[in-house]
Coordinates of C-alpha atoms in Angstrom, one line a residue:
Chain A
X233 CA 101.0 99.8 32.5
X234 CA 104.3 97.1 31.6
X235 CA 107.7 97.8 30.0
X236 CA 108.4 94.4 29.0
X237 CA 112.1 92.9 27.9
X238 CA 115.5 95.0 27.3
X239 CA 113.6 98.3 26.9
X240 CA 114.0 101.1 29.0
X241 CA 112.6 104.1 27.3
X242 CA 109.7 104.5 29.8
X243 CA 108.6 108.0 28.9
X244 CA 105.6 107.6 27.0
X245 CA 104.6 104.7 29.7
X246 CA 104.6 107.3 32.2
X247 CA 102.6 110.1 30.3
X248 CA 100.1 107.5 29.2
X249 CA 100.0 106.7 32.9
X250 CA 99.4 109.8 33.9
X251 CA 97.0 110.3 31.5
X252 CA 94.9 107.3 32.1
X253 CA 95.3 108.8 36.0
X254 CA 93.6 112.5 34.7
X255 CA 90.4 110.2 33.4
X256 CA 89.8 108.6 36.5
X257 CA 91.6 105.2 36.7
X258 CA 94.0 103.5 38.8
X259 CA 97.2 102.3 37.1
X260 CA 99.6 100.3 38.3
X261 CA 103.3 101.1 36.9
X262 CA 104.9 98.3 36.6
X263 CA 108.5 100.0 36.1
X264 CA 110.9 98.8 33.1
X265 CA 112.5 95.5 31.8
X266 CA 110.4 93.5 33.1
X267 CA 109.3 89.6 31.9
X268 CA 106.2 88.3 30.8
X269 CA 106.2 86.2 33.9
X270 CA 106.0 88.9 36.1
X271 CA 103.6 91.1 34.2
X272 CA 101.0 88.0 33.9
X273 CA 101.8 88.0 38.0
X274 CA 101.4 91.9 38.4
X275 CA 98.1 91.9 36.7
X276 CA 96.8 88.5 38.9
X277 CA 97.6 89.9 42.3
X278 CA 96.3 93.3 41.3
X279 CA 93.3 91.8 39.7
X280 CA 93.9 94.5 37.0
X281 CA 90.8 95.3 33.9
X282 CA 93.3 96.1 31.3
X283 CA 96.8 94.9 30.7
X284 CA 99.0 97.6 28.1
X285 CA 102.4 97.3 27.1
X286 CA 104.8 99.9 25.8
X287 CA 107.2 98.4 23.9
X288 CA 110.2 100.2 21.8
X289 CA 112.4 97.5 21.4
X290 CA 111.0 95.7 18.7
X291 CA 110.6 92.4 20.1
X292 CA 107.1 92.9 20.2
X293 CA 106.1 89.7 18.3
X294 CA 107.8 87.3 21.0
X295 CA 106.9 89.1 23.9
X296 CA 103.6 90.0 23.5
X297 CA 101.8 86.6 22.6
X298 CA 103.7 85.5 25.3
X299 CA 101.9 87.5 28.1
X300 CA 98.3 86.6 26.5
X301 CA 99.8 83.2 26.5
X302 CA 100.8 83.0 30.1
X303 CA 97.5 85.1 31.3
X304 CA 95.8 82.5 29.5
X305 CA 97.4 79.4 31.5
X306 CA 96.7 81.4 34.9
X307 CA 93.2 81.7 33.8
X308 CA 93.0 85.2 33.3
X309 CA 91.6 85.0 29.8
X310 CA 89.2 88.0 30.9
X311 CA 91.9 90.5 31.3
X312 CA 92.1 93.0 28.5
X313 CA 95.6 93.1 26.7
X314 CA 96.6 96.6 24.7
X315 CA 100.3 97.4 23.6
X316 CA 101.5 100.5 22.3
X317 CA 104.9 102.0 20.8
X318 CA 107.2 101.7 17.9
X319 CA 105.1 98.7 16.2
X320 CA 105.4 97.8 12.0
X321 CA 102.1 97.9 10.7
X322 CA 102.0 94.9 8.7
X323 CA 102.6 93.0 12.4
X324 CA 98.8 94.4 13.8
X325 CA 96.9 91.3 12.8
X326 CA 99.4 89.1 13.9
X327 CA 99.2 90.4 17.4
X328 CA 96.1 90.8 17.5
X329 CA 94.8 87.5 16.5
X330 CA 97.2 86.5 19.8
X331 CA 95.2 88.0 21.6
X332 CA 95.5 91.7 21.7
X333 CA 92.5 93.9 21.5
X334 CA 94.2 97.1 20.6
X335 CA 97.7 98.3 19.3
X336 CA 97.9 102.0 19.6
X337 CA 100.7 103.5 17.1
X338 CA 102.5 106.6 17.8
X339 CA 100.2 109.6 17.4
X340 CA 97.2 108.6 18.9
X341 CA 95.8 110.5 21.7
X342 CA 96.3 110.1 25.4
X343 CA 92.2 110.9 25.4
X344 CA 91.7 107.9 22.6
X345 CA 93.5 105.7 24.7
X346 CA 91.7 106.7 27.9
X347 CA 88.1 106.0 25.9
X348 CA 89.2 102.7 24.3
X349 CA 90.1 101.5 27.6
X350 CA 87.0 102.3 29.1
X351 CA 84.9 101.2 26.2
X352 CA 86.4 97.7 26.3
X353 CA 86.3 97.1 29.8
X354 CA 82.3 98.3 29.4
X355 CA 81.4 95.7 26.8
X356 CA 83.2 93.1 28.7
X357 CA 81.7 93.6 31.8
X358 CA 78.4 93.3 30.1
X359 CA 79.0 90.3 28.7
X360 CA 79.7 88.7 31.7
X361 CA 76.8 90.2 33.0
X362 CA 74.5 89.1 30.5
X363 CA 76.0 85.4 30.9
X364 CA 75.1 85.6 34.7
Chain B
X4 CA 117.7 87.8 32.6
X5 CA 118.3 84.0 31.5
X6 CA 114.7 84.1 31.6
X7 CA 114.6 86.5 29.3
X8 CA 116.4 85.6 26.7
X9 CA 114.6 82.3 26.4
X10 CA 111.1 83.7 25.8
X11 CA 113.0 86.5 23.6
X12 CA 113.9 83.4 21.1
X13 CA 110.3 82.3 21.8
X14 CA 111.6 79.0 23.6
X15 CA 109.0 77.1 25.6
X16 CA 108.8 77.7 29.5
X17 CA 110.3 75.2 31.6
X18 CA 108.2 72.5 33.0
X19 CA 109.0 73.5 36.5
X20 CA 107.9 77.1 36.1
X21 CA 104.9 76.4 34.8
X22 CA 104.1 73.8 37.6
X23 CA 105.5 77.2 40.3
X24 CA 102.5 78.7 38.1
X25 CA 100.1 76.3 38.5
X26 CA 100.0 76.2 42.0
X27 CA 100.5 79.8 42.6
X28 CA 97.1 80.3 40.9
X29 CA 95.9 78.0 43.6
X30 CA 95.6 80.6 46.4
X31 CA 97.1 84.3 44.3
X32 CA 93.7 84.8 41.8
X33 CA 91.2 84.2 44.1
X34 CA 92.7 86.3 47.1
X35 CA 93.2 88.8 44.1
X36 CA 89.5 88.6 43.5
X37 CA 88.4 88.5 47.0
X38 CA 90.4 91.5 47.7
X39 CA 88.8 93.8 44.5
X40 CA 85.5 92.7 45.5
X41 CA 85.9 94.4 49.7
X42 CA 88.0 97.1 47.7
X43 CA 84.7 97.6 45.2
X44 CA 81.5 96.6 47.3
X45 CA 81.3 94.3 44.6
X46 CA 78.1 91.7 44.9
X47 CA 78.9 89.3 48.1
X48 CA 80.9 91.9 49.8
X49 CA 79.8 91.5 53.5
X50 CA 79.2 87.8 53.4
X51 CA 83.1 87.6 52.6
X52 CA 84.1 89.7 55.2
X53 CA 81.7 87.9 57.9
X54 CA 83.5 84.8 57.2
X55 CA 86.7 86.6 57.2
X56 CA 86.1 88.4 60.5
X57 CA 85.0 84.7 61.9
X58 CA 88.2 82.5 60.3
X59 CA 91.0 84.8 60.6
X60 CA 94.5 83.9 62.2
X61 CA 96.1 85.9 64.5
X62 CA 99.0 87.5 61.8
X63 CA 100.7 90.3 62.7
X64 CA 100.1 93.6 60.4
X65 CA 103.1 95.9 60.8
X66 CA 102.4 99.8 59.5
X67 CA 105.0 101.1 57.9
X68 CA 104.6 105.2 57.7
X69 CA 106.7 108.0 56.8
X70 CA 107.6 110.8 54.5
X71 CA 107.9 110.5 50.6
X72 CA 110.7 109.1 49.6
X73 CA 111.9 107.6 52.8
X74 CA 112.5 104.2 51.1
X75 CA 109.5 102.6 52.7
X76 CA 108.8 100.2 49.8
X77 CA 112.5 99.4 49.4
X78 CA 112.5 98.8 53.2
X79 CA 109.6 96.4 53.1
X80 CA 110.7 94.7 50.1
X81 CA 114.0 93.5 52.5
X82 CA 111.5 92.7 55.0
X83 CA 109.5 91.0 53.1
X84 CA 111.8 88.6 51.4
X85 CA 113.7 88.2 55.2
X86 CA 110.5 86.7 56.6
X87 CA 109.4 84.9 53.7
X88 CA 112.9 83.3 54.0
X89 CA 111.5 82.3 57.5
X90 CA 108.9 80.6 56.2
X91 CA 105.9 83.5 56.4
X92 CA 103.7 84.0 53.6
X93 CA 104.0 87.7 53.5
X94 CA 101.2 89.8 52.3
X95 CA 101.9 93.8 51.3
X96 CA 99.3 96.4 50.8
X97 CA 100.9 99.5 49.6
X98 CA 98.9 102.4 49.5
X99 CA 99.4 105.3 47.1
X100 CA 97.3 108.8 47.1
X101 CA 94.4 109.6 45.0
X102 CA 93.8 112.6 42.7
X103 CA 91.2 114.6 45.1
X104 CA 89.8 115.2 41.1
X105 CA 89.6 112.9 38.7
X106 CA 90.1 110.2 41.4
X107 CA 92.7 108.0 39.5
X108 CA 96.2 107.0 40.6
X109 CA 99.4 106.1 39.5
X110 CA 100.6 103.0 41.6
X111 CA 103.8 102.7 41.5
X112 CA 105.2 101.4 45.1
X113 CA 105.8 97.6 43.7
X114 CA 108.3 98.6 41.4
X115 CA 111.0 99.1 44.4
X116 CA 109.6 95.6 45.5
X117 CA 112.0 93.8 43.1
X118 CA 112.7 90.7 45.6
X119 CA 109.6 90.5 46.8
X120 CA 107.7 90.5 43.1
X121 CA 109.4 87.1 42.3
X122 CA 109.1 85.5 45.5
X123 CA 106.3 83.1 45.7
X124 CA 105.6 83.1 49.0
X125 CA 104.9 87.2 48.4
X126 CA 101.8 88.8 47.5
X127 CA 101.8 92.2 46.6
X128 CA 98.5 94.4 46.4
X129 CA 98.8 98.3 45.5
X130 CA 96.1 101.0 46.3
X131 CA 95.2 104.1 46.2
X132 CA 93.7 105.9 49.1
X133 CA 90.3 107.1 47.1
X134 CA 90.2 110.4 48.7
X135 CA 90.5 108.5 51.9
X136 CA 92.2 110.9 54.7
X137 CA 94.9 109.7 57.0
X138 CA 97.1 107.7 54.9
X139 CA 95.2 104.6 54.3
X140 CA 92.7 103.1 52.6
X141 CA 89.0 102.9 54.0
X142 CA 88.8 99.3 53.3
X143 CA 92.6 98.9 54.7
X144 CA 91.1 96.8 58.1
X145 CA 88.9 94.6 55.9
X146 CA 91.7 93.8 53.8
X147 CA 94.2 93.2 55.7
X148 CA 91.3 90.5 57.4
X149 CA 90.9 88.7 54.0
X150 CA 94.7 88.4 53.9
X151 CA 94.5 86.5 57.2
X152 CA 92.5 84.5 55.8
X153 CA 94.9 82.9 53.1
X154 CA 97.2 81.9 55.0
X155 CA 99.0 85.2 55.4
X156 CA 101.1 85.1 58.7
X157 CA 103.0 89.3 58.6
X158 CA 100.9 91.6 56.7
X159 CA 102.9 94.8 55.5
X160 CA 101.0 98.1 55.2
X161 CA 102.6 100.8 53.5
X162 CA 100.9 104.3 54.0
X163 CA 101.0 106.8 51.2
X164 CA 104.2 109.2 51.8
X165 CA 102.4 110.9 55.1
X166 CA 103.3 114.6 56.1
X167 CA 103.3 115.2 60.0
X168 CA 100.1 113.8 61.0
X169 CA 98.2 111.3 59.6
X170 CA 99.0 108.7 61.9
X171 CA 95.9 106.5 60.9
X172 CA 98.1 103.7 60.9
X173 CA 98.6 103.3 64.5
X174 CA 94.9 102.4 64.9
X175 CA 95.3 99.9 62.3
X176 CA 98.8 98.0 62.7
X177 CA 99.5 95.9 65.4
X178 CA 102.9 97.5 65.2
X179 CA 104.0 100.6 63.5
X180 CA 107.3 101.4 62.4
X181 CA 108.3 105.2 61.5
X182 CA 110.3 105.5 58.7
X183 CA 113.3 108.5 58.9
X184 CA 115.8 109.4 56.5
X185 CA 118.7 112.0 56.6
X186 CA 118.8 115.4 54.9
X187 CA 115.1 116.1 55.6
X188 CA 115.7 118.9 58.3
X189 CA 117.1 119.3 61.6
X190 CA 116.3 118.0 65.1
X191 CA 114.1 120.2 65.4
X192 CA 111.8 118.4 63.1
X193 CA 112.4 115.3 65.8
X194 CA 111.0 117.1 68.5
X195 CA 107.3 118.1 66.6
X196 CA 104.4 116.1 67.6
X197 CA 102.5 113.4 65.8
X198 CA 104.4 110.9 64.0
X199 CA 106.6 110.5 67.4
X200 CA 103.7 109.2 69.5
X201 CA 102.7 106.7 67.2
X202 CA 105.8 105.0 66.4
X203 CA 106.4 101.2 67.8
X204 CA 109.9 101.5 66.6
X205 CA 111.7 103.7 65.0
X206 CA 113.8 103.1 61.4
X207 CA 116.3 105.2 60.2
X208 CA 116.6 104.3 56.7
X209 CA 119.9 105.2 54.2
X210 CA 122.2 104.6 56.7
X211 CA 125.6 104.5 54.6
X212 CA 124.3 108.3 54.2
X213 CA 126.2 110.7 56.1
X214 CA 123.8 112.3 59.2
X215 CA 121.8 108.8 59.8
X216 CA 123.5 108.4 63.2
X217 CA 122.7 112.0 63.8
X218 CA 118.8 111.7 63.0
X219 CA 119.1 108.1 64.9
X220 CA 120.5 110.2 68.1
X221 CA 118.0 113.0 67.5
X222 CA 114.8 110.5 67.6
X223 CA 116.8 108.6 70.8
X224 CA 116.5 111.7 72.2
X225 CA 113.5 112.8 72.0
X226 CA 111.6 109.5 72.3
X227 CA 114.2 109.1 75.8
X228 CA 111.8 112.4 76.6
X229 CA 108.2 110.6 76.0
X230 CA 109.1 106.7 77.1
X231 CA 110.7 105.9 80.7
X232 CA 113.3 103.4 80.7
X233 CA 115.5 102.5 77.7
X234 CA 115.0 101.3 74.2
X235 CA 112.8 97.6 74.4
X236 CA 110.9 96.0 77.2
X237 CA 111.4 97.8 80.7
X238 CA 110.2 95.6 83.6
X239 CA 109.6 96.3 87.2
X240 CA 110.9 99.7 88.9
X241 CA 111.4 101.9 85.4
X242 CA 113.8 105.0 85.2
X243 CA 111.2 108.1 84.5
X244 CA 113.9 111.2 85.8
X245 CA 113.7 112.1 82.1
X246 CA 110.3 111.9 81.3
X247 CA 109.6 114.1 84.3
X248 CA 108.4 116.8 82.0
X249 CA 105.6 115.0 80.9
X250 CA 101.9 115.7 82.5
X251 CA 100.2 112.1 84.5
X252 CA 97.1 112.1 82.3
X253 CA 99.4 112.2 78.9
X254 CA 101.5 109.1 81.1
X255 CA 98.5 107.4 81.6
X256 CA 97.3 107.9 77.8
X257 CA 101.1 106.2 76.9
X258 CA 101.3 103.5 79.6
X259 CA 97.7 102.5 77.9
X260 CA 99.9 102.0 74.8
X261 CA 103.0 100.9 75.5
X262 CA 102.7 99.3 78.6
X263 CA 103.7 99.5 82.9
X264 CA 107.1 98.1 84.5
X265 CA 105.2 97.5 87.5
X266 CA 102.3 95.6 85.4
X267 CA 103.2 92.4 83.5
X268 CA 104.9 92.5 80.6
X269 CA 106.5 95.7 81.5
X270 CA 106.4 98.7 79.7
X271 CA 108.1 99.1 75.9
X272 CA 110.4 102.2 75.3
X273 CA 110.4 102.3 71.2
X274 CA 113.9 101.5 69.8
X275 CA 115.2 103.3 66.7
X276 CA 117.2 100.9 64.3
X277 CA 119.6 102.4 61.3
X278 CA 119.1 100.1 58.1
X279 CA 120.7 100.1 55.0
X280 CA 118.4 98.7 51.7
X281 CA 121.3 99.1 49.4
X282 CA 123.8 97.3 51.6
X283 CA 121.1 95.3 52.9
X284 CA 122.3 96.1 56.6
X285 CA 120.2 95.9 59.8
X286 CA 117.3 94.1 58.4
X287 CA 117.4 90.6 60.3
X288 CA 117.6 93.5 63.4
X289 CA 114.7 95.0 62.4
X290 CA 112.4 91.7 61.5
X291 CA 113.8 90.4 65.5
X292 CA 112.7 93.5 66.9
X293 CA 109.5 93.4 65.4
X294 CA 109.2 89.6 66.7
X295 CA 109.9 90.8 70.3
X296 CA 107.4 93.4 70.0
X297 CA 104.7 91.1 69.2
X298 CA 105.7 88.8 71.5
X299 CA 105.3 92.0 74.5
X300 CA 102.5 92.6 73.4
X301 CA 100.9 89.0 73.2
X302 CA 102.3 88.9 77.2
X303 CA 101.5 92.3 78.6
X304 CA 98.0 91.9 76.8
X305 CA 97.8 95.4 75.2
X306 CA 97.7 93.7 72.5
X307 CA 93.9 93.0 73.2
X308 CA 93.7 96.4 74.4
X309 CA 95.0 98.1 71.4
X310 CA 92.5 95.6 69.2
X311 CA 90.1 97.2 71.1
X312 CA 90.8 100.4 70.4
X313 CA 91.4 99.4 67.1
X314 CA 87.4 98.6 66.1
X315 CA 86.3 101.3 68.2
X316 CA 87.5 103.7 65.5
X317 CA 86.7 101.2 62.3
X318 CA 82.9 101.3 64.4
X319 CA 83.1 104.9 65.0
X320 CA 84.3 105.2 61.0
X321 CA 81.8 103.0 59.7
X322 CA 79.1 104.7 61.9
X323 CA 79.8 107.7 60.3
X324 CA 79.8 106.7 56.8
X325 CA 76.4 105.0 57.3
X326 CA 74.7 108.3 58.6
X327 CA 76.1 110.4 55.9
X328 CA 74.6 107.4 53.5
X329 CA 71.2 108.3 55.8
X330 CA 71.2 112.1 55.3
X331 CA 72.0 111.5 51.5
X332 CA 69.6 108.9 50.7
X333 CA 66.5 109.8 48.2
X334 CA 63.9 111.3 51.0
X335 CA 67.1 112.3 53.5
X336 CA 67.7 115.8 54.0
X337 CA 70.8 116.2 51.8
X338 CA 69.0 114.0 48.6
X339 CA 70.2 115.5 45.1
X340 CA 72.3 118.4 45.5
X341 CA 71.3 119.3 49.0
X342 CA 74.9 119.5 50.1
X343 CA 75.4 121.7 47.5
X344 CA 73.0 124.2 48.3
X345 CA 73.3 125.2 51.8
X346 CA 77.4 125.4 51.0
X347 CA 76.4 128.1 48.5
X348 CA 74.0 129.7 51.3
X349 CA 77.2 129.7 53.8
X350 CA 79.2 131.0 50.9
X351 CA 76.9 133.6 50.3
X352 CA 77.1 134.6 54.4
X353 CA 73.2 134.2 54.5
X354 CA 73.6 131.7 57.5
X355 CA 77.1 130.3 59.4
X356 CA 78.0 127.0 58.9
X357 CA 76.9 125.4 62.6
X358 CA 73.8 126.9 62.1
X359 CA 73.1 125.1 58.8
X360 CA 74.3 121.8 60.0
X361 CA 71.6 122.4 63.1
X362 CA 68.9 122.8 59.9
X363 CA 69.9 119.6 58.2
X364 CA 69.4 117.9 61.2
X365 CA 66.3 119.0 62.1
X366 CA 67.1 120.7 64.8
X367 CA 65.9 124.1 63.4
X368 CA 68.4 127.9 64.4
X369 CA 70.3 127.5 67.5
X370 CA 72.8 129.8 68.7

């Protein structure tokens, strides 16, 4: 769980934390204001499933891409990138043919959340276990 | 924050920082991976650690226990970065509790570890415990192994916030440092047993606080109570007029510990250091002292003797894992819900709880 750039609203990070905690998972807080650059290196020492972002700032569109981006570079193409938060509509399919799986908008359900997460890392995993 | 504001106008990284990122993927993903797949039993497991066991250096893993919110991540993120300054690649595990229900966690230790998250010399690994008791993580030994074995030379092992005993990390560090903090209590919470047997040295952390010379001068003296001598190595004829209180086989159970004057090497009476991590004070102190504790115990050999001791309880854990694995396999006494049901039978007061354990072993009604 990231705060990326010059946002420090970190309440809904926390609850979804939390959340994702109450279904069983471990999540690594990342804390606010943080770069991509750290985030990508986070999620590589921590050998994390699932990246998500919470982002209120609005700079979604240069940040974001840029974390798939830099994952990508490291070689961490398999890691799972979802973002969350104040995010336009019309900017979804944008971000997500960069490389996000999911953008959840505000109203969705810690519980939705919890089950997307799990669902995607379960079809990934079977890919790779079908390529084996 | 220069940073920043360059990818925020969507500016290309700079040449050197992806070349820094090139060759930290070199060693960082695959100890990443290595390290999930002890943490997960994943496929390969025990090969990696039988190779691990077989290759590993001799780096020293320093425990770092104490209560919640003693700063413990903020005092190994100063640690961290003073050593790596020295040249050490440092490794950190920080370990954060479970929930005994769902079994998630919320890590969240790194994000005091500012310093130490952009230094490249720095890996950082959180965990939680997994319903593990005593303030680590079952795998902790294991992984602190596969650190050794890229080329990790101080391992940092941060216990979840511990009450008053689970002191775990003794058995697992090769030097343990207690972490106290002002406003917690009085002395008398100094002179309680557990955390004050274990200690290695002793850090007083928040020292521009008012009271940290007071808890530093508490621990003083009760450790001056324990440990002959005074505060560091002790050699030949040591002062014990104050420790006269306690019993020869408790002495004998310490000098196995922390050493003899008479013997070589001499005898180590732990030293309590104040630090500050928001004025950054006392830290090149600390990182010395922890130097010249190795080095004691390299010379008085209980370093090999605590080792020892060491795998005898990771032998005596693993032991016990492996025969509850036995009694729970498919045709094993406690298959399906068998645990289940004789709890309900003690529940229900139809038999006492060492008489069903005799029954699952076979061993039929006893008194």
């Amino acid at each position: 769980m990231a705060k990326v750039g010059l946002d420090g609203h970190d309440v809904g990070a926390r609850v979804i934390a939390r959340g994702l905690l109450e279904a069983g998972m471990e999540v690594i807080y990342t804390g606010i204001r943080r770069t991509p650059e750290q985030i990508v290196r986070v999620a590589i020492d921590e050998d994390v499933d699932v990246v998500g972002i919470s982002i209120l700032s609005g700079a979604h569109m240069a940040l974001i891409p840029r974390v798939k981006n830099l994952m990508n570079e490291a070689g961490a193409q398999d890691i799972i990138l979802v973002c969350g938060g104040v995010i336009p509509q019309e900017d979804i399919p944008e971000l997500q043919a960069s490389g996000v799986s999911q953008v959840f908008l505000s109203g969705t359900t810690v519980a939705d959340i919890a089950k997307y997460v799990q669902f995607a890392v379960d079809t990934r995993n079977q890919k790779s276990d079908a390529l084996k | 924050m220069l940073l920043l504001s360059a990818e925020a106008m969507g500016r290309e990284m700079p040449f050197s920082l992806k070349l820094r990122n090139a060759m930290n993927s070199v060693w960082r993903r695959p100890l990443a991976k290595a390290l999930s797949t002890i943490e997960n039993r994943l496929p390969g497991w025990r090969q990696l650690l039988s190779h691990g066991y077989a290759g590993a250096n001799d780096a020293v893993i320093i425990g770092i226990t104490g209560p919640p919110g003693a700063g413990k991540s903020s005092l190994i993120d100063l640690i961290a970065s003073e050593w790596s300054k020295q040249g050490h690649r440092v490794g950190i595990i920080a370990i954060d509790p479970a929930s005994p229900f769902s079994g998630g966690a919320v890590l969240g230790d790194r994000v005091r570890m500012r310093r130490a998250e952009d230094d490249d010399r720095i890996f950082i690994r959180s965990m939680s415990a997994r319903g593990h008791a005593g303030g680590l993580n079952a795998a902790a030994i294991d992984l602190c192994t596969i650190l050794k074995n890229y080329g990790i030379t101080r391992i940092l092992l941060e216990t979840v916030g511990v009450g008053q005993n689970e002191v775990e990390v003794a058995f697992v560090a090769d030097c343990t440092l207690v972490v106290s903090v002002p406003g917690l209590g009085d002395s008398v919470q100094a002179a309680k047993a557990g955390l004050l047997e274990v200690g290695d040295i002793y850090v007083v952390t928040k020292s521009d606080l008012s009271g940290a010379s007071g808890v530093a001068r508490d621990l003083q003296t009760m450790l001056a109570m324990v440990f002959p001598g005074s505060p560091g190595i002790n050699l030949g004829k040591v002062d014990a007029s104050m420790i006269a209180g306690v019993a020869s086989p408790i002495r004998a159970l310490l000098a196995r510990r922390f050493g003899n004057g008479e013997a070589a090497g001499g005898a180590w009476h732990p030293p309590v250091l104040n630090v500050s991590a928001s004025a950054n004070e006392g830290i090149p102190a600390l990182c010395h002292r922890v130097d010249a504790f190795k080095t004691w115990l390299d010379e008085s050999g209980i370093g090999l003797s605590r080792r020892k001791v060491r795998h005898e309880h990771q032998l005596r854990a693993l032991l016990i894992d492996r025969f509850m694995e036995t009694l729970l396999q498919p045709e094993g006494p406690l298959s399906g819900d068998g645990m289940a049901g004789w709890a309900s039978r003690v529940a229900a007061g139809m038999i006492d709880p060492h008489s069903a354990v005799d029954n699952i072993l076979g061993k039929g009604e006893t008194s």
